[in-house]
mmCIF file of C-alpha atoms in Angstrom:
data_model
loop_
_atom_site.group_PDB
_atom_site.id
_atom_site.type_symbol
_atom_site.label_atom_id
_atom_site.label_comp_id
_atom_site.label_asym_id
_atom_site.label_seq_id
_atom_site.Cartn_x
_atom_site.Cartn_y
_atom_site.Cartn_z
ATOM 1 C CA UNK A 1 -27.839 4.479 -14.805
ATOM 2 C CA UNK A 2 -29.442 7.061 -16.975
ATOM 3 C CA UNK A 3 -28.221 7.304 -20.601
ATOM 4 C CA UNK A 4 -26.147 10.232 -21.165
ATOM 5 C CA UNK A 5 -24.548 10.743 -24.753
ATOM 6 C CA UNK A 6 -22.319 13.569 -23.311
ATOM 7 C CA UNK A 7 -20.743 11.134 -21.082
ATOM 8 C CA UNK A 8 -19.604 9.072 -23.943
ATOM 9 C CA UNK A 9 -18.532 11.759 -26.275
ATOM 10 C CA UNK A 10 -16.481 13.263 -23.329
ATOM 11 C CA UNK A 11 -14.224 10.308 -23.425
ATOM 12 C CA UNK A 12 -13.691 10.543 -27.029
ATOM 13 C CA UNK A 13 -11.821 13.481 -26.497
ATOM 14 C CA UNK A 14 -10.131 13.554 -30.115
ATOM 15 C CA UNK A 15 -13.277 12.281 -31.780
ATOM 16 C CA UNK A 16 -11.820 8.728 -32.267
ATOM 17 C CA UNK A 17 -9.047 7.450 -34.612
ATOM 18 C CA UNK A 18 -10.249 7.062 -38.395
ATOM 19 C CA UNK A 19 -9.348 3.782 -40.174
ATOM 20 C CA UNK A 20 -8.979 5.567 -43.451
ATOM 21 C CA UNK A 21 -6.139 7.986 -42.013
ATOM 22 C CA UNK A 22 -3.149 5.952 -42.715
ATOM 23 C CA UNK A 23 -0.145 5.179 -44.889
ATOM 24 C CA UNK A 24 2.071 2.250 -45.435
ATOM 25 C CA UNK A 25 5.698 2.545 -46.675
ATOM 26 C CA UNK A 26 7.698 -0.360 -48.069
ATOM 27 C CA UNK A 27 11.351 -0.463 -47.876
ATOM 28 C CA UNK A 28 12.246 -3.382 -50.208
ATOM 29 C CA UNK A 29 14.848 -5.966 -49.859
ATOM 30 C CA UNK A 30 18.329 -4.874 -50.708
ATOM 31 C CA UNK A 31 18.725 -7.903 -53.040
ATOM 32 C CA UNK A 32 15.657 -7.083 -55.131
ATOM 33 C CA UNK A 33 17.623 -4.223 -56.756
ATOM 34 C CA UNK A 34 14.553 -1.742 -56.972
ATOM 35 C CA UNK A 35 12.467 0.452 -54.820
ATOM 36 C CA UNK A 36 8.522 0.785 -54.545
ATOM 37 C CA UNK A 37 8.254 4.546 -53.752
ATOM 38 C CA UNK A 38 4.597 4.464 -54.896
ATOM 39 C CA UNK A 39 3.578 2.072 -52.428
ATOM 40 C CA UNK A 40 2.167 4.398 -49.806
ATOM 41 C CA UNK A 41 -0.157 5.802 -52.469
ATOM 42 C CA UNK A 42 -1.226 2.448 -54.007
ATOM 43 C CA UNK A 43 -1.653 0.422 -50.622
ATOM 44 C CA UNK A 44 -5.319 0.798 -49.942
ATOM 45 C CA UNK A 45 -5.687 -1.269 -46.952
ATOM 46 C CA UNK A 46 -3.241 -2.413 -44.259
ATOM 47 C CA UNK A 47 -4.705 -4.883 -41.519
ATOM 48 C CA UNK A 48 -2.580 -4.625 -38.406
ATOM 49 C CA UNK A 49 -1.850 -8.196 -36.835
ATOM 50 C CA UNK A 50 -2.987 -9.108 -33.468
ATOM 51 C CA UNK A 51 -0.625 -9.407 -30.656
ATOM 52 C CA UNK A 52 -1.171 -12.885 -28.970
ATOM 53 C CA UNK A 53 0.818 -14.473 -26.430
ATOM 54 C CA UNK A 54 0.141 -18.199 -26.127
ATOM 55 C CA UNK A 55 -0.255 -19.664 -22.848
ATOM 56 C CA UNK A 56 2.200 -22.579 -21.522
ATOM 57 C CA UNK A 57 0.848 -25.074 -19.151
ATOM 58 C CA UNK A 58 2.579 -26.157 -16.204
ATOM 59 C CA UNK A 59 0.966 -29.124 -14.375
ATOM 60 C CA UNK A 60 1.471 -29.419 -10.507
ATOM 61 C CA UNK A 61 -0.261 -32.292 -8.571
ATOM 62 C CA UNK A 62 -2.719 -32.585 -11.500
ATOM 63 C CA UNK A 63 -3.577 -29.071 -11.587
ATOM 64 C CA UNK A 64 -2.875 -27.256 -14.989
ATOM 65 C CA UNK A 65 -1.487 -23.806 -14.400
ATOM 66 C CA UNK A 66 -1.474 -21.246 -17.319
ATOM 67 C CA UNK A 67 1.647 -19.148 -17.703
ATOM 68 C CA UNK A 68 2.646 -16.812 -20.232
ATOM 69 C CA UNK A 69 4.675 -18.475 -23.183
ATOM 70 C CA UNK A 70 5.880 -17.218 -26.238
ATOM 71 C CA UNK A 71 4.412 -14.464 -28.577
ATOM 72 C CA UNK A 72 2.448 -16.348 -31.451
ATOM 73 C CA UNK A 73 3.737 -15.351 -35.012
ATOM 74 C CA UNK A 74 1.390 -13.122 -36.903
ATOM 75 C CA UNK A 75 1.109 -11.693 -40.315
ATOM 76 C CA UNK A 76 0.582 -8.293 -41.882
ATOM 77 C CA UNK A 77 -1.982 -8.186 -44.630
ATOM 78 C CA UNK A 78 -2.106 -5.350 -47.147
ATOM 79 C CA UNK A 79 -4.441 -4.740 -50.322
ATOM 80 C CA UNK A 80 -2.743 -2.793 -53.181
ATOM 81 C CA UNK A 81 -4.161 -1.188 -56.199
ATOM 82 C CA UNK A 82 -2.834 -2.493 -59.432
ATOM 83 C CA UNK A 83 -2.050 0.121 -62.097
ATOM 84 C CA UNK A 84 -1.571 -0.592 -65.666
ATOM 85 C CA UNK A 85 2.140 -0.954 -65.639
ATOM 86 C CA UNK A 86 1.662 -3.389 -62.707
ATOM 87 C CA UNK A 87 4.832 -2.006 -61.237
ATOM 88 C CA UNK A 88 3.960 -3.031 -57.518
ATOM 89 C CA UNK A 89 2.665 -6.542 -58.466
ATOM 90 C CA UNK A 90 5.759 -7.068 -60.887
ATOM 91 C CA UNK A 91 8.213 -6.120 -57.760
ATOM 92 C CA UNK A 92 6.290 -8.428 -55.358
ATOM 93 C CA UNK A 93 6.457 -11.241 -57.648
ATOM 94 C CA UNK A 94 9.968 -10.911 -58.620
ATOM 95 C CA UNK A 95 10.836 -10.552 -54.990
ATOM 96 C CA UNK A 96 8.933 -13.890 -54.293
ATOM 97 C CA UNK A 97 10.678 -15.462 -57.287
ATOM 98 C CA UNK A 98 14.059 -14.457 -55.834
ATOM 99 C CA UNK A 99 13.074 -15.998 -52.421
ATOM 100 C CA UNK A 100 12.262 -19.306 -54.141
ATOM 101 C CA UNK A 101 12.148 -19.807 -57.904
ATOM 102 C CA UNK A 102 9.108 -21.422 -59.436
ATOM 103 C CA UNK A 103 11.409 -23.340 -61.888
ATOM 104 C CA UNK A 104 14.410 -24.305 -59.942
ATOM 105 C CA UNK A 105 12.914 -24.219 -56.194
ATOM 106 C CA UNK A 106 16.053 -22.314 -55.044
ATOM 107 C CA UNK A 107 16.966 -18.779 -53.653
ATOM 108 C CA UNK A 108 18.802 -16.213 -55.938
ATOM 109 C CA UNK A 109 22.713 -16.004 -55.067
ATOM 110 C CA UNK A 110 23.599 -13.483 -52.566
ATOM 111 C CA UNK A 111 20.272 -13.770 -50.769
ATOM 112 C CA UNK A 112 21.113 -16.111 -47.917
ATOM 113 C CA UNK A 113 21.500 -13.597 -45.131
ATOM 114 C CA UNK A 114 18.493 -12.237 -43.541
ATOM 115 C CA UNK A 115 19.031 -8.727 -44.324
ATOM 116 C CA UNK A 116 19.564 -9.497 -47.966
ATOM 117 C CA UNK A 117 16.045 -10.861 -48.732
ATOM 118 C CA UNK A 118 13.932 -8.663 -46.227
ATOM 119 C CA UNK A 119 12.651 -5.067 -46.020
ATOM 120 C CA UNK A 120 10.650 -3.259 -43.775
ATOM 121 C CA UNK A 121 7.057 -1.995 -43.757
ATOM 122 C CA UNK A 122 5.850 1.104 -41.875
ATOM 123 C CA UNK A 123 2.261 1.667 -40.945
ATOM 124 C CA UNK A 124 1.539 5.291 -39.849
ATOM 125 C CA UNK A 125 -1.932 6.082 -38.246
ATOM 126 C CA UNK A 126 -2.316 9.811 -39.348
ATOM 127 C CA UNK A 127 -4.102 12.393 -37.158
ATOM 128 C CA UNK A 128 -7.335 14.168 -38.434
ATOM 129 C CA UNK A 129 -5.652 17.534 -37.433
ATOM 130 C CA UNK A 130 -2.841 17.237 -40.038
ATOM 131 C CA UNK A 131 -0.161 16.980 -37.402
ATOM 132 C CA UNK A 132 1.549 13.726 -38.947
ATOM 133 C CA UNK A 133 1.491 10.158 -37.423
ATOM 134 C CA UNK A 134 -0.022 9.617 -33.835
ATOM 135 C CA UNK A 135 1.293 6.120 -33.846
ATOM 136 C CA UNK A 136 3.835 4.067 -35.978
ATOM 137 C CA UNK A 137 4.013 0.490 -36.575
ATOM 138 C CA UNK A 138 7.473 -0.726 -38.084
ATOM 139 C CA UNK A 139 7.563 -4.276 -39.348
ATOM 140 C CA UNK A 140 11.262 -5.560 -39.227
ATOM 141 C CA UNK A 141 12.813 -8.284 -41.571
ATOM 142 C CA UNK A 142 9.470 -8.276 -43.713
ATOM 143 C CA UNK A 143 9.168 -10.537 -46.916
ATOM 144 C CA UNK A 144 6.137 -11.227 -49.104
ATOM 145 C CA UNK A 145 4.751 -14.762 -48.376
ATOM 146 C CA UNK A 146 1.682 -14.648 -50.498
ATOM 147 C CA UNK A 147 0.501 -12.521 -53.354
ATOM 148 C CA UNK A 148 -3.211 -12.889 -54.063
ATOM 149 C CA UNK A 149 -5.006 -13.499 -57.479
ATOM 150 C CA UNK A 150 -6.303 -10.740 -59.386
ATOM 151 C CA UNK A 151 -9.587 -11.639 -60.754
ATOM 152 C CA UNK A 152 -10.468 -10.351 -64.262
ATOM 153 C CA UNK A 153 -13.949 -10.015 -65.705
ATOM 154 C CA UNK A 154 -15.813 -8.627 -68.330
ATOM 155 C CA UNK A 155 -18.382 -7.498 -65.970
ATOM 156 C CA UNK A 156 -16.595 -5.034 -63.926
ATOM 157 C CA UNK A 157 -14.792 -1.522 -64.277
ATOM 158 C CA UNK A 158 -13.358 -1.485 -60.971
ATOM 159 C CA UNK A 159 -9.677 -0.917 -60.566
ATOM 160 C CA UNK A 160 -7.868 -4.122 -59.905
ATOM 161 C CA UNK A 161 -6.651 -4.836 -56.410
ATOM 162 C CA UNK A 162 -4.680 -7.760 -54.909
ATOM 163 C CA UNK A 163 -3.690 -8.836 -51.391
ATOM 164 C CA UNK A 164 -0.202 -9.302 -50.228
ATOM 165 C CA UNK A 165 0.549 -11.080 -47.063
ATOM 166 C CA UNK A 166 3.909 -10.247 -45.089
ATOM 167 C CA UNK A 167 5.824 -12.300 -42.649
ATOM 168 C CA UNK A 168 8.373 -10.353 -40.474
ATOM 169 C CA UNK A 169 10.744 -11.342 -37.376
ATOM 170 C CA UNK A 170 9.220 -8.679 -35.118
ATOM 171 C CA UNK A 171 7.388 -5.253 -34.982
ATOM 172 C CA UNK A 172 7.986 -1.975 -32.906
ATOM 173 C CA UNK A 173 5.475 0.907 -32.387
ATOM 174 C CA UNK A 174 6.298 4.563 -31.526
ATOM 175 C CA UNK A 175 3.773 7.227 -30.083
ATOM 176 C CA UNK A 176 3.256 10.643 -31.352
ATOM 177 C CA UNK A 177 6.576 11.818 -29.925
ATOM 178 C CA UNK A 178 8.652 8.960 -31.269
ATOM 179 C CA UNK A 179 8.864 7.237 -27.966
ATOM 180 C CA UNK A 180 8.940 3.350 -28.418
ATOM 181 C CA UNK A 181 5.943 1.809 -26.904
ATOM 182 C CA UNK A 182 6.750 -1.975 -27.575
ATOM 183 C CA UNK A 183 9.288 -4.060 -29.449
ATOM 184 C CA UNK A 184 12.155 -1.557 -28.978
#
């Protein structure tokens, strides 16, 4: 088969999705008492989790058969710019403190129900043609399970960033028309 670049480019009818065209919105837990409106501007990276169904093994007469098992738990990873007021980092650290205190090893009063200590994250893949989102991921009952270090050094002038790992109960996706693709 002869190489023909036109055959390949014809398959990229819209020119391909760009990883840089996204936004991530965070709705914080009700119990944290504050909002993070700037998160969609300060979240510089979101790594969408893989979707994995673990195999279950059933043995019959010495033969192992693989059948679909449960969906494996994944995590959502984000990287956030740190501004001098450190508002987002402060919010995440406070949220984690309310989930489990460094000092008392306990959760804040009133944060027993799942809806009281979880929020949601919405990641939108945006179109190059400025028509809004072409696909949306919503992570339900999300909470920060890890807030990474912030390295400090006299040898850099870069704006600080830090990673936040999110656990959640499930996710759902919608397409450009708002139709639920999965998880609904």
